[in-house]
PDB file of C-alpha atoms in Angstrom:
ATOM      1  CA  UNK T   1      -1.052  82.927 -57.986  1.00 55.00           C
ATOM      2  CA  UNK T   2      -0.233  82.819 -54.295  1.00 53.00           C
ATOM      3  CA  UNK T   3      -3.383  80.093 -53.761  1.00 56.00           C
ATOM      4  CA  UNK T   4      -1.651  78.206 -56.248  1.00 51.00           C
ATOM      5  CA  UNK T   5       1.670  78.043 -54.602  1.00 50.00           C
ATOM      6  CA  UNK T   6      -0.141  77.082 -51.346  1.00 50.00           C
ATOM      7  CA  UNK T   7      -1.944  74.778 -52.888  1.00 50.00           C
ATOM      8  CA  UNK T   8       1.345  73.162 -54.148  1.00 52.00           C
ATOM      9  CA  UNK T   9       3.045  73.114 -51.442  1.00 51.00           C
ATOM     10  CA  UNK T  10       0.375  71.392 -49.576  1.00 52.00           C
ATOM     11  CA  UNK T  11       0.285  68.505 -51.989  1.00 54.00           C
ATOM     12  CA  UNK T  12       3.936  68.454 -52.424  1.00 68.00           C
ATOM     13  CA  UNK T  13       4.313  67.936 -48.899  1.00 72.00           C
ATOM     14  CA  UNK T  14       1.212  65.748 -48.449  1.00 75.00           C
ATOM     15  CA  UNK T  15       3.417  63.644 -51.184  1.00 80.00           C
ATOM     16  CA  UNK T  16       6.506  63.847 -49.484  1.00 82.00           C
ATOM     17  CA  UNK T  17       5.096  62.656 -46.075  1.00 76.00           C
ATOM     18  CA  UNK T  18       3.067  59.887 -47.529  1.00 81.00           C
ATOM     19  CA  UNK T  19       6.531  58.448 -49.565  1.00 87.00           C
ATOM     20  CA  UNK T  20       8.492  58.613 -46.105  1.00 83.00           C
ATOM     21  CA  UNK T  21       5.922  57.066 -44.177  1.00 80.00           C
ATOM     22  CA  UNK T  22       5.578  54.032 -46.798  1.00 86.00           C
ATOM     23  CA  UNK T  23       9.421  53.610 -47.431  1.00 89.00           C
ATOM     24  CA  UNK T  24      10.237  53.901 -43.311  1.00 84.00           C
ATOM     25  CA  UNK T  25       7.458  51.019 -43.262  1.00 87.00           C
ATOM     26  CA  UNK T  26       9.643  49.332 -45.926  1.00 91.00           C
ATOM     27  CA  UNK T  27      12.790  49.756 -44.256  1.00 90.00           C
ATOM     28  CA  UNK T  28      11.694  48.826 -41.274  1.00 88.00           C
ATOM     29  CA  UNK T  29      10.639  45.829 -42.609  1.00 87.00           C
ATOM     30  CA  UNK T  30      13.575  44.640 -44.071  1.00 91.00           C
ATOM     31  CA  UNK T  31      15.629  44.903 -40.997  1.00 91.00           C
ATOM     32  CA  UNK T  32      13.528  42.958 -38.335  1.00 88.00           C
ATOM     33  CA  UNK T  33      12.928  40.184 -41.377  1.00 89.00           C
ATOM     34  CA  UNK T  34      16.677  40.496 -41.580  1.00 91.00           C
ATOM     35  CA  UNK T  35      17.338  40.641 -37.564  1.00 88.00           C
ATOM     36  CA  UNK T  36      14.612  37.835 -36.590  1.00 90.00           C
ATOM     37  CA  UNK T  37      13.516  35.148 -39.489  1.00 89.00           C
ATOM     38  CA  UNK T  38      16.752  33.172 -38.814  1.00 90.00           C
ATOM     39  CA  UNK T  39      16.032  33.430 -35.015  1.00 88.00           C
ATOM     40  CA  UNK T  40      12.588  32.310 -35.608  1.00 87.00           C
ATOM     41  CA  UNK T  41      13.822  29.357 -37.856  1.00 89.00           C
ATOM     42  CA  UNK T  42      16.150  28.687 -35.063  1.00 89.00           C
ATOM     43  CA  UNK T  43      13.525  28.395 -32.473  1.00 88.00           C
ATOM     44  CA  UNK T  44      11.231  26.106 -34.511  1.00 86.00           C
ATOM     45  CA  UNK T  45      13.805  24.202 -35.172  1.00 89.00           C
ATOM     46  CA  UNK T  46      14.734  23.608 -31.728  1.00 88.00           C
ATOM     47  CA  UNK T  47      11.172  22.994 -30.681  1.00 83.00           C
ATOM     48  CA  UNK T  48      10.591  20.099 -33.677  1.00 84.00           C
ATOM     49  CA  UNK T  49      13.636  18.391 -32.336  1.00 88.00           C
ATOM     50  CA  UNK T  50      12.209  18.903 -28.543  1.00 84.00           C
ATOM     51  CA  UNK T  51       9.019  17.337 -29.784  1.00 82.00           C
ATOM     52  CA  UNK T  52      10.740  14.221 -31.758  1.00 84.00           C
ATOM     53  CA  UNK T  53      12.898  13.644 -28.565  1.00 86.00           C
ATOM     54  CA  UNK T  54       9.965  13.620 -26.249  1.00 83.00           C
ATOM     55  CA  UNK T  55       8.110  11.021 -28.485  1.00 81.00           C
ATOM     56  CA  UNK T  56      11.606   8.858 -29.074  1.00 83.00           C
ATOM     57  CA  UNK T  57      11.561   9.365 -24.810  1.00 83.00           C
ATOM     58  CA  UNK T  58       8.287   8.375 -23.921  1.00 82.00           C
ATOM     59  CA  UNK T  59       6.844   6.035 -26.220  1.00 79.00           C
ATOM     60  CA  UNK T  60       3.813   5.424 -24.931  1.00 79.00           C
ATOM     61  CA  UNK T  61       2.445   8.809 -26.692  1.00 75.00           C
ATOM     62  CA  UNK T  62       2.072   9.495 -30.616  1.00 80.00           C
ATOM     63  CA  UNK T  63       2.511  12.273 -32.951  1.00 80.00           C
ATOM     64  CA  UNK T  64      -1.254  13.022 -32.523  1.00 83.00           C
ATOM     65  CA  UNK T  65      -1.631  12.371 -29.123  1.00 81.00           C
ATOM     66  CA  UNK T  66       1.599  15.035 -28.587  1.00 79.00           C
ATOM     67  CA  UNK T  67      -0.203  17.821 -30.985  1.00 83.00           C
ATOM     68  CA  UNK T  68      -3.447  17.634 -29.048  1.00 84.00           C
ATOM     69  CA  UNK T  69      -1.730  18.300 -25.576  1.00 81.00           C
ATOM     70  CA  UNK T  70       0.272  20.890 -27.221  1.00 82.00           C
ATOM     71  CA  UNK T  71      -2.602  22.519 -28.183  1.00 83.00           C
ATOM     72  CA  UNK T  72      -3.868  22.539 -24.877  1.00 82.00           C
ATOM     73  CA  UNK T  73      -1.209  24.206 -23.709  1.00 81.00           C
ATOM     74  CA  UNK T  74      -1.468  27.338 -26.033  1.00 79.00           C
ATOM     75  CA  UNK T  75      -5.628  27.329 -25.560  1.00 78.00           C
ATOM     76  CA  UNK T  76      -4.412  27.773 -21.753  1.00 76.00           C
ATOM     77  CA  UNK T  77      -1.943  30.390 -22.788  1.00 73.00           C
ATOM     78  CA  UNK T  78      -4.488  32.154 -24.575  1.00 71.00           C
ATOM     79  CA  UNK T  79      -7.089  31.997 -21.448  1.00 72.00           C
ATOM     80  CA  UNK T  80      -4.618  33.406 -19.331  1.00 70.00           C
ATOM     81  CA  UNK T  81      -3.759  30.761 -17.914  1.00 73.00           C
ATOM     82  CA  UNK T  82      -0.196  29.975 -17.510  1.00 71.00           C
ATOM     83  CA  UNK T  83       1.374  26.287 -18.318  1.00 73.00           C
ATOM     84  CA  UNK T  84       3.808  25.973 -15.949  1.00 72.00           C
ATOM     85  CA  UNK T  85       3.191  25.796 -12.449  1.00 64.00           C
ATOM     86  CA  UNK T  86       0.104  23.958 -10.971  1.00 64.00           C
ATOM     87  CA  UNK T  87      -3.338  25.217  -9.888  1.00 61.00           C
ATOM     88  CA  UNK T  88      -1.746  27.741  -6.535  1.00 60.00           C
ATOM     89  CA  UNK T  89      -0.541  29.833  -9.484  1.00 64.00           C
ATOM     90  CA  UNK T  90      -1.784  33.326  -8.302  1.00 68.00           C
ATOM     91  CA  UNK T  91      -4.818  34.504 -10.006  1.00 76.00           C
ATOM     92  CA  UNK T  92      -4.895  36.769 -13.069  1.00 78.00           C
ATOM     93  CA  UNK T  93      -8.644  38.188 -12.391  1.00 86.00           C
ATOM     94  CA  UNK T  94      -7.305  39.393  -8.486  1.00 84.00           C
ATOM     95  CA  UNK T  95      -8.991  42.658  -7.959  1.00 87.00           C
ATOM     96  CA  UNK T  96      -4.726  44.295  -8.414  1.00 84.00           C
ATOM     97  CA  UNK T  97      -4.403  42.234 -11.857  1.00 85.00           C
ATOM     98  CA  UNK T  98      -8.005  43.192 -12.778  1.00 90.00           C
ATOM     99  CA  UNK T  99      -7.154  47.077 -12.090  1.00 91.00           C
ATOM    100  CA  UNK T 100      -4.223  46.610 -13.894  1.00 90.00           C
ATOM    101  CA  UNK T 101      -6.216  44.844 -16.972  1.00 91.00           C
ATOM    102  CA  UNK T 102      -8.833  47.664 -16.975  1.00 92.00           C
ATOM    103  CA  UNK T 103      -5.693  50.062 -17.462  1.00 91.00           C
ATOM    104  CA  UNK T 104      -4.507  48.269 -20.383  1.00 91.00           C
ATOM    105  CA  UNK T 105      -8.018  47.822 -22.161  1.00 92.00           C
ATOM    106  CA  UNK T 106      -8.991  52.122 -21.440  1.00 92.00           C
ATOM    107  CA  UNK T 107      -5.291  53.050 -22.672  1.00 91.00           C
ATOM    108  CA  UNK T 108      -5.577  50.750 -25.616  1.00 91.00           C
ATOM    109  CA  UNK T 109      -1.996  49.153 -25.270  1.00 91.00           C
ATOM    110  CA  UNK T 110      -4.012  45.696 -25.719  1.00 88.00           C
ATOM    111  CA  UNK T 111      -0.665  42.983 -24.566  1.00 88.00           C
ATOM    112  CA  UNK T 112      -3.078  40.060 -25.630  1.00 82.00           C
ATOM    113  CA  UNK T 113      -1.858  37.966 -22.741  1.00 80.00           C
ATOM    114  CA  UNK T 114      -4.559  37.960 -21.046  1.00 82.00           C
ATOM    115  CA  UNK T 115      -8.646  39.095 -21.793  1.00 85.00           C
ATOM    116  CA  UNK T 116     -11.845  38.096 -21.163  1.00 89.00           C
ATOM    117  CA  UNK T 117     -12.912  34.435 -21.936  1.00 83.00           C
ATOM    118  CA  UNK T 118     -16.623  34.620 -21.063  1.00 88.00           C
ATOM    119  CA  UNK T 119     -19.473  36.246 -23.209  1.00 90.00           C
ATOM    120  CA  UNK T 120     -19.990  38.204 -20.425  1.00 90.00           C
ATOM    121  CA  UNK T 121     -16.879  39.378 -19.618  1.00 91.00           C
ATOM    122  CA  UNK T 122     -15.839  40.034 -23.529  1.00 91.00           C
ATOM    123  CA  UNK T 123     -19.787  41.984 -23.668  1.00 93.00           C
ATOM    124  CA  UNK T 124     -18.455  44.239 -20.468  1.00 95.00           C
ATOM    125  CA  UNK T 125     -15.212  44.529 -22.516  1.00 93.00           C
ATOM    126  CA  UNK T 126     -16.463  46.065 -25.695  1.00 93.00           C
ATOM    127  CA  UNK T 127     -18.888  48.584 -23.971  1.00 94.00           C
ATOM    128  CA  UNK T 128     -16.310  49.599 -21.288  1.00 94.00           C
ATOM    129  CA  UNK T 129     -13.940  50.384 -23.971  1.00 94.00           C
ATOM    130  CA  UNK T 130     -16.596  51.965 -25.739  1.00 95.00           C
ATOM    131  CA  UNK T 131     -16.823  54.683 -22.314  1.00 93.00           C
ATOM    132  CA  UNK T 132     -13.084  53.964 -21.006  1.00 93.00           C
ATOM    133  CA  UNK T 133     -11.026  55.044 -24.126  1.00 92.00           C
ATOM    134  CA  UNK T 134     -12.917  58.717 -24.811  1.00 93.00           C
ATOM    135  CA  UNK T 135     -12.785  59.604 -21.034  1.00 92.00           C
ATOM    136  CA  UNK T 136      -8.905  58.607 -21.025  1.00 89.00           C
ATOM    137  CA  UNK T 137      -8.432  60.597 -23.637  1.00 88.00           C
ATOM    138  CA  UNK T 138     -10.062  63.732 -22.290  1.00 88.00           C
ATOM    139  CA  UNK T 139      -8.204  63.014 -18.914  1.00 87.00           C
ATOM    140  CA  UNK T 140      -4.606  62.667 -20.297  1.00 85.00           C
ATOM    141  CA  UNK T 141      -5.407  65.651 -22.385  1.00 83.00           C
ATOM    142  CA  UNK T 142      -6.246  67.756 -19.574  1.00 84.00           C
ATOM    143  CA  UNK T 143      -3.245  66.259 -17.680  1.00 82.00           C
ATOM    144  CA  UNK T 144      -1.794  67.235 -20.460  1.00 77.00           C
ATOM    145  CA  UNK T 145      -2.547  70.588 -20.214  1.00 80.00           C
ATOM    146  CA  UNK T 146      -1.657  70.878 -16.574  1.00 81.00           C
ATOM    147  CA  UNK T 147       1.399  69.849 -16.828  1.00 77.00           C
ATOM    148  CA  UNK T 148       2.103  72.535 -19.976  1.00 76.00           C
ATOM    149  CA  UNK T 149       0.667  75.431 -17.263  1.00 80.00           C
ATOM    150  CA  UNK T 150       3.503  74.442 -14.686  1.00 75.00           C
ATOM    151  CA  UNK T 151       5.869  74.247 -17.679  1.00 72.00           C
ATOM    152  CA  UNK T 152       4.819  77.377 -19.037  1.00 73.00           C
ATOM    153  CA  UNK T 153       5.177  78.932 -15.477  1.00 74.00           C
ATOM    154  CA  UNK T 154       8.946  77.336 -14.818  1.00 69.00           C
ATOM    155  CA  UNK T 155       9.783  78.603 -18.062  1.00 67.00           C
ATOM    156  CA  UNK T 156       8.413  82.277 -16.832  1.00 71.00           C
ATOM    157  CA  UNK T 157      10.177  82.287 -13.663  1.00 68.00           C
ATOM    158  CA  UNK T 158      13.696  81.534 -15.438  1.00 64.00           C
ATOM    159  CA  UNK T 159      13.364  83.879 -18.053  1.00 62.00           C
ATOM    160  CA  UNK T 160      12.285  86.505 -15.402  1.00 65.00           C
ATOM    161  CA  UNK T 161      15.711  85.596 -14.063  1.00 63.00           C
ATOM    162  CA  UNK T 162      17.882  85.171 -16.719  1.00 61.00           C
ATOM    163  CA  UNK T 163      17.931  87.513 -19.727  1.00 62.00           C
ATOM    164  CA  UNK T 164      18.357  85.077 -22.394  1.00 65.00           C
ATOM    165  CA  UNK T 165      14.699  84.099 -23.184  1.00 63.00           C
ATOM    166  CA  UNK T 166      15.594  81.456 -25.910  1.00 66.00           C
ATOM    167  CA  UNK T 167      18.625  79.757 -24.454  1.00 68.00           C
ATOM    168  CA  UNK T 168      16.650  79.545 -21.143  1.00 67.00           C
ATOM    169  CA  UNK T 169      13.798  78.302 -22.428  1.00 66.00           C
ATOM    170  CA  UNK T 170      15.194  75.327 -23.866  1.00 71.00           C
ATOM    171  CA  UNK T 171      17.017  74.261 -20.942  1.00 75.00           C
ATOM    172  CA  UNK T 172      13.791  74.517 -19.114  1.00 73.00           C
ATOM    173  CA  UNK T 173      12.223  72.327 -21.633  1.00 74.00           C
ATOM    174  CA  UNK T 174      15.206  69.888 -21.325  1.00 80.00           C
ATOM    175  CA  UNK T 175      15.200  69.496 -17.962  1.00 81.00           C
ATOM    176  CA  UNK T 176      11.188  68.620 -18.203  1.00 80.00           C
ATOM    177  CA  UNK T 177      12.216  65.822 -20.799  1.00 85.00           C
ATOM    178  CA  UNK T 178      15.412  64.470 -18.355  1.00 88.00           C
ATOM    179  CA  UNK T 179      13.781  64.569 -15.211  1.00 88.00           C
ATOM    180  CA  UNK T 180      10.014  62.881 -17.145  1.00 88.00           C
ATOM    181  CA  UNK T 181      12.976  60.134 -18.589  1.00 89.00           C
ATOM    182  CA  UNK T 182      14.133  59.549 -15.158  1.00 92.00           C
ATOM    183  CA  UNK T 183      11.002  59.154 -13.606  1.00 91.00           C
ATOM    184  CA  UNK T 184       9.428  57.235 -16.648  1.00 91.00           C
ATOM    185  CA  UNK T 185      11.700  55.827 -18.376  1.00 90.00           C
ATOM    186  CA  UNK T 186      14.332  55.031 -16.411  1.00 93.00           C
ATOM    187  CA  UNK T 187      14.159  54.276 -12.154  1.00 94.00           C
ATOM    188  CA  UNK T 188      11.057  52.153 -13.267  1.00 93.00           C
ATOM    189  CA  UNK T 189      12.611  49.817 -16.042  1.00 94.00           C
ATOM    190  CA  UNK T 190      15.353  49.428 -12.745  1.00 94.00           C
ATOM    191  CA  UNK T 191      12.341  48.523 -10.520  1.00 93.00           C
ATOM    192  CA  UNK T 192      11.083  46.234 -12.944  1.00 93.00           C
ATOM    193  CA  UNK T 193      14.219  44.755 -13.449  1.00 92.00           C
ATOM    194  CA  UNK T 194      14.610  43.368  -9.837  1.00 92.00           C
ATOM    195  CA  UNK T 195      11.351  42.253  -9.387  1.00 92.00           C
ATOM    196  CA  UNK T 196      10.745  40.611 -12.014  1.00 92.00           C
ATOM    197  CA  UNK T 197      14.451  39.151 -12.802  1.00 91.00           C
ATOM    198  CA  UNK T 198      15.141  40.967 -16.341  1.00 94.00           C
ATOM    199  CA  UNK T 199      17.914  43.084 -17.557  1.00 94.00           C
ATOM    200  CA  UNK T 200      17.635  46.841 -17.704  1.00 94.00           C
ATOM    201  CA  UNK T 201      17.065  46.184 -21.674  1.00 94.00           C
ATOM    202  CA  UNK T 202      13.973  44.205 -21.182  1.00 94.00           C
ATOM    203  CA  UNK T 203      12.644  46.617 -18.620  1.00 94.00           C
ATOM    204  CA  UNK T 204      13.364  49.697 -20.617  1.00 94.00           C
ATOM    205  CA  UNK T 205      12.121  47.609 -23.695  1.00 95.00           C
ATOM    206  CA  UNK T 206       8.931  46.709 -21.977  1.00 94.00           C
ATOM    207  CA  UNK T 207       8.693  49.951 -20.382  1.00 93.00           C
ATOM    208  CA  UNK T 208       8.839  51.766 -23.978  1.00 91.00           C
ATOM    209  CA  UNK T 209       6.954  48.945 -25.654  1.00 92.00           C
ATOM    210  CA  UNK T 210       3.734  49.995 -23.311  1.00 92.00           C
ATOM    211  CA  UNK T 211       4.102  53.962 -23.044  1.00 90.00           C
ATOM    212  CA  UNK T 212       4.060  53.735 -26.716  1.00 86.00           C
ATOM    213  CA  UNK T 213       1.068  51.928 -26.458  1.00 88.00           C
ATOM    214  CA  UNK T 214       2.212  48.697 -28.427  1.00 89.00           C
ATOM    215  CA  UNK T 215       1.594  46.468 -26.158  1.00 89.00           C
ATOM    216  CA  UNK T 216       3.198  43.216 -27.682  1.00 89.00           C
ATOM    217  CA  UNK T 217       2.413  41.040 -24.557  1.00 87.00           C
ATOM    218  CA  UNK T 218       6.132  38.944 -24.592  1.00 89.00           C
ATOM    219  CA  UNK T 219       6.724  41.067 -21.181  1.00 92.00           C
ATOM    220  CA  UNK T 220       4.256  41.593 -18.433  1.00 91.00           C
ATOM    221  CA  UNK T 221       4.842  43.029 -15.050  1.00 91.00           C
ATOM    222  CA  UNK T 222       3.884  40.010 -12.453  1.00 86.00           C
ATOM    223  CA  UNK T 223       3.081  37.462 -15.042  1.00 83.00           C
ATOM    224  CA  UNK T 224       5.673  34.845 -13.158  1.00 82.00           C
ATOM    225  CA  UNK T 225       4.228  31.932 -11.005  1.00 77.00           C
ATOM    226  CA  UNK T 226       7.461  31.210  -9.283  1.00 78.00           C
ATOM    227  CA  UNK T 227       7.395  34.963  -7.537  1.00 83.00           C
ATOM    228  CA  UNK T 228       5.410  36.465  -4.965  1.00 83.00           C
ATOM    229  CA  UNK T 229       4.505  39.782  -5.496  1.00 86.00           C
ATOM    230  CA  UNK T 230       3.044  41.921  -3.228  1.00 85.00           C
ATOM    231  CA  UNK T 231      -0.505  42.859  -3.824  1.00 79.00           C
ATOM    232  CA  UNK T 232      -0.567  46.046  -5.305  1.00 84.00           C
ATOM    233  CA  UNK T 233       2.328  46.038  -7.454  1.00 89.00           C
ATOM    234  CA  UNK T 234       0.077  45.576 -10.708  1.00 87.00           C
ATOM    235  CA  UNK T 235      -2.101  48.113  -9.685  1.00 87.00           C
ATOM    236  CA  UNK T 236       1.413  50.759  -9.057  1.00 90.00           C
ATOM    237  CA  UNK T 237       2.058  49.821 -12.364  1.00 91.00           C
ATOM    238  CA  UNK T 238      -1.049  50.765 -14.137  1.00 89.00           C
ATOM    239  CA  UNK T 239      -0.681  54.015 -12.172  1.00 89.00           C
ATOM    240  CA  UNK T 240       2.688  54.588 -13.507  1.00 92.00           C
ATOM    241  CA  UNK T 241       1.287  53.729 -17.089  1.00 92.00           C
ATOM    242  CA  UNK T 242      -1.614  56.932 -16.791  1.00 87.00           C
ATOM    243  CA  UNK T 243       1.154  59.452 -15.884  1.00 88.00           C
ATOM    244  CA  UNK T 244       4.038  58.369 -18.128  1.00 90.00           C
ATOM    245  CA  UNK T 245       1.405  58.722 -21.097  1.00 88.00           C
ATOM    246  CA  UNK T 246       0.845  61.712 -20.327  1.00 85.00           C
ATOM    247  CA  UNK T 247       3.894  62.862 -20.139  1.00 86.00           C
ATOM    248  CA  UNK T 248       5.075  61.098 -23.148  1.00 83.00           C
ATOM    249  CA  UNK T 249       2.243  62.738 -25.115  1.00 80.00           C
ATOM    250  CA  UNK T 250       3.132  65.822 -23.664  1.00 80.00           C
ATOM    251  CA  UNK T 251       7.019  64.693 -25.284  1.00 80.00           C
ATOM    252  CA  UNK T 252       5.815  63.981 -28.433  1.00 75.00           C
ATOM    253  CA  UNK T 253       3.179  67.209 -29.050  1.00 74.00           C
ATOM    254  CA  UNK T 254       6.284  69.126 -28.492  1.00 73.00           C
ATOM    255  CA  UNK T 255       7.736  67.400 -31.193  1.00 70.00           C
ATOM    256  CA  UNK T 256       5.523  67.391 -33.433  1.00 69.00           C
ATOM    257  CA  UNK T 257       5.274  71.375 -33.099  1.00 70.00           C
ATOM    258  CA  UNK T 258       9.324  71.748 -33.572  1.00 68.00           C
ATOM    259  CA  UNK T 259       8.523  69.789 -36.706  1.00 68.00           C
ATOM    260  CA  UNK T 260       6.178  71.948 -37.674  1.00 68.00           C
ATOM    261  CA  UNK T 261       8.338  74.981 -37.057  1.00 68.00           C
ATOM    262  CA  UNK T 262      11.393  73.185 -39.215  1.00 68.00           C
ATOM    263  CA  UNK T 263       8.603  72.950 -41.772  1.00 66.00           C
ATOM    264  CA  UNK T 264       7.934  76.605 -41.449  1.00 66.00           C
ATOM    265  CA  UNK T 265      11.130  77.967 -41.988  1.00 65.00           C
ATOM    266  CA  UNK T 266      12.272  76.051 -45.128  1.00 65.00           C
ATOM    267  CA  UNK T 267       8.890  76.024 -46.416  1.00 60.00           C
ATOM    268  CA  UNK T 268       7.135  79.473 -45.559  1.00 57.00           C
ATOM    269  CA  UNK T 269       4.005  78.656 -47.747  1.00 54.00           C
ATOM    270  CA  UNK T 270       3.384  75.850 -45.673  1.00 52.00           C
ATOM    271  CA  UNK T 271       2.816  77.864 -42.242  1.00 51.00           C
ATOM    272  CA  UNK T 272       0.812  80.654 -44.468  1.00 50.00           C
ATOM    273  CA  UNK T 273      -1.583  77.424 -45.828  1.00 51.00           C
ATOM    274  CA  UNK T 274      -1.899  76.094 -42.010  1.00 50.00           C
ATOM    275  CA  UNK T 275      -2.816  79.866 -41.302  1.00 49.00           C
ATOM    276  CA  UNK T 276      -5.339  80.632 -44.089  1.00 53.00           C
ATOM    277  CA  UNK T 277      -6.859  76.785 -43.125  1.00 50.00           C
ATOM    278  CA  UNK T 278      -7.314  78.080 -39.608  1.00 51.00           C
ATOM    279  CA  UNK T 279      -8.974  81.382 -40.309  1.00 49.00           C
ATOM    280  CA  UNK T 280     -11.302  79.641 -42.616  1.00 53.00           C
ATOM    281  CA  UNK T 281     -12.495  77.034 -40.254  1.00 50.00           C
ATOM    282  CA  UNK T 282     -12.837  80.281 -37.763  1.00 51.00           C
ATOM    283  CA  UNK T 283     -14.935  81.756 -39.989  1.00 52.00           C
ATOM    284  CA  UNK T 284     -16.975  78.419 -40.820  1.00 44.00           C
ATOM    285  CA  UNK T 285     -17.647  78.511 -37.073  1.00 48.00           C
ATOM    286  CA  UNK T 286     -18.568  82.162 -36.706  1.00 52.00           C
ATOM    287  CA  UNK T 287     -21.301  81.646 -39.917  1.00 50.00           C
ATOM    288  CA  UNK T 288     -22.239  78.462 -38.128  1.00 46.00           C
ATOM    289  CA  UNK T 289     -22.805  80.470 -35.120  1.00 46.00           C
ATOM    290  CA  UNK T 290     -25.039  82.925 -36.727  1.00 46.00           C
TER     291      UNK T 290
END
């Protein structure tokens, strides 16, 4: 009888999750058609009427002849190369932008603005991905874990200090998330910001938009022709990107276990099924063993 329950409550809630995950999908849908399909009917828009006055301007050119350039211009864009600006545009393959590219392929945020356009280059791509993405997961894991140690040992020391071991431990766990924000989240959106001419949105945005691994490529640190940036800034940014993952992952495990422990206390079958799945798998191992 108690199997059964178990077994209930693990579909049930196998159920449950799989309905909120499709209807936030579904709501989230419906608001960015709602927030951005007149915006993007806007734009094009705007650029048909840019095109028509160009021709009415310059009549030595055609419809056709127009499309073909224009399509020259995004098969630039697509190489990497950017439009505007003339041939002293700084390089996107420097050895900074290339350590900052390599970042971006082993961490998987992917911002499509720039990759490889050679066979050799997209060859070295696939097979460096192929080693790069495992052994930047095993490294942000173990960063992972180090960081949890000196957690785990500044949560110690304040208890050992102050009586209250709950109420202590989760100011110790919110001053790890304030002072991670600060350092992550928020001095280098400012940085960002005044380098590259943006708002402290767009560098927050951008800055959440590649932590989270997204990667949607309309904002890229030292992307602009008409700035100089110093050599190394690209490469201080892919730095930034390693530790800020993992302390975000860090962020997010802890989450995911406070959601587990909600789960827990509503649903007690739940953390008895997670226990009985873990002993089992234990004892898979020890028969494996033997």
């Amino acid at each position: 009888m108690a199997r059964f329950l178990v077994a209930r409550v693990k579909v049930s809630w196998t159920a449950l999750l799989a309905l909120a995950h499709f209807a936030y999908l579904l709501v989230g849908a419906t608001i960015f058609q709602i927030l951005e399909r007149e915006a993007e009917s806007n734009n094009r828009n705007h650029f048909q009427l840019e095109k028509l006055n160009f021709l009415s301007n310059y009549t030595c050119l055609d419809g056709p002849a127009l499309e073909q350039f224009v399509q020259v211009i995004l098969d630039a864009w697509e190489k990497g190369v950017n439009p505007s600006g003339n041939s002293t545009n700084p390089s996107n393959w420097d050895f900074s932008s290339s350590f900052f590219f390599a970042g971006t392929v082993v961490t998987t945020i992917g911002y499509g603005n720039l990759s490889p356009s050679t066979v050799c280059g997209q060859v070295f791509c696939v097979f460096y991905a192929l080693c790069g993405i495992p052994l930047n997961i095993a490294f942000l894991n173990q960063l992972g874990k180090c960081l949890t140690i000196h957690l785990g040992r500044l949560e110690r020391g304040v208890v050992s200090v102050v009586p209250h071991k709950q109420t202590m431990e989760a100011l110790t766990v919110s001053l790890f998330f304030i002072t991670g924000s600060l350092l992550f989240l928020v001095v280098p959106p400012l940085l960002f910001s005044y380098v590259e001419g943006w708002t402290f949105g767009e560098g927050f945005y951008f800055a959440f938009i590649t932590l989270s691994t997204i990667g949607f490529g309309d904002y890229v640190v030292g992307t602009d022709p008409e700035k100089q940036y110093i050599s190394l800034y690209r490469s201080l940014a892919g730095v930034w990107i390693i530790f800020a993952l993992a302390w975000l992952a860090l962020i997010l495990n802890m989450g995911a276990r406070v959601v587990e422990h909600a789960i827990g206390l509503t649903q007690p079958g739940f953390s008895k099924q997670e226990e009985d799945e873990e002993v089992s798998s234990s004892r898979l191992e020890d028969s494996s063993k033997v």
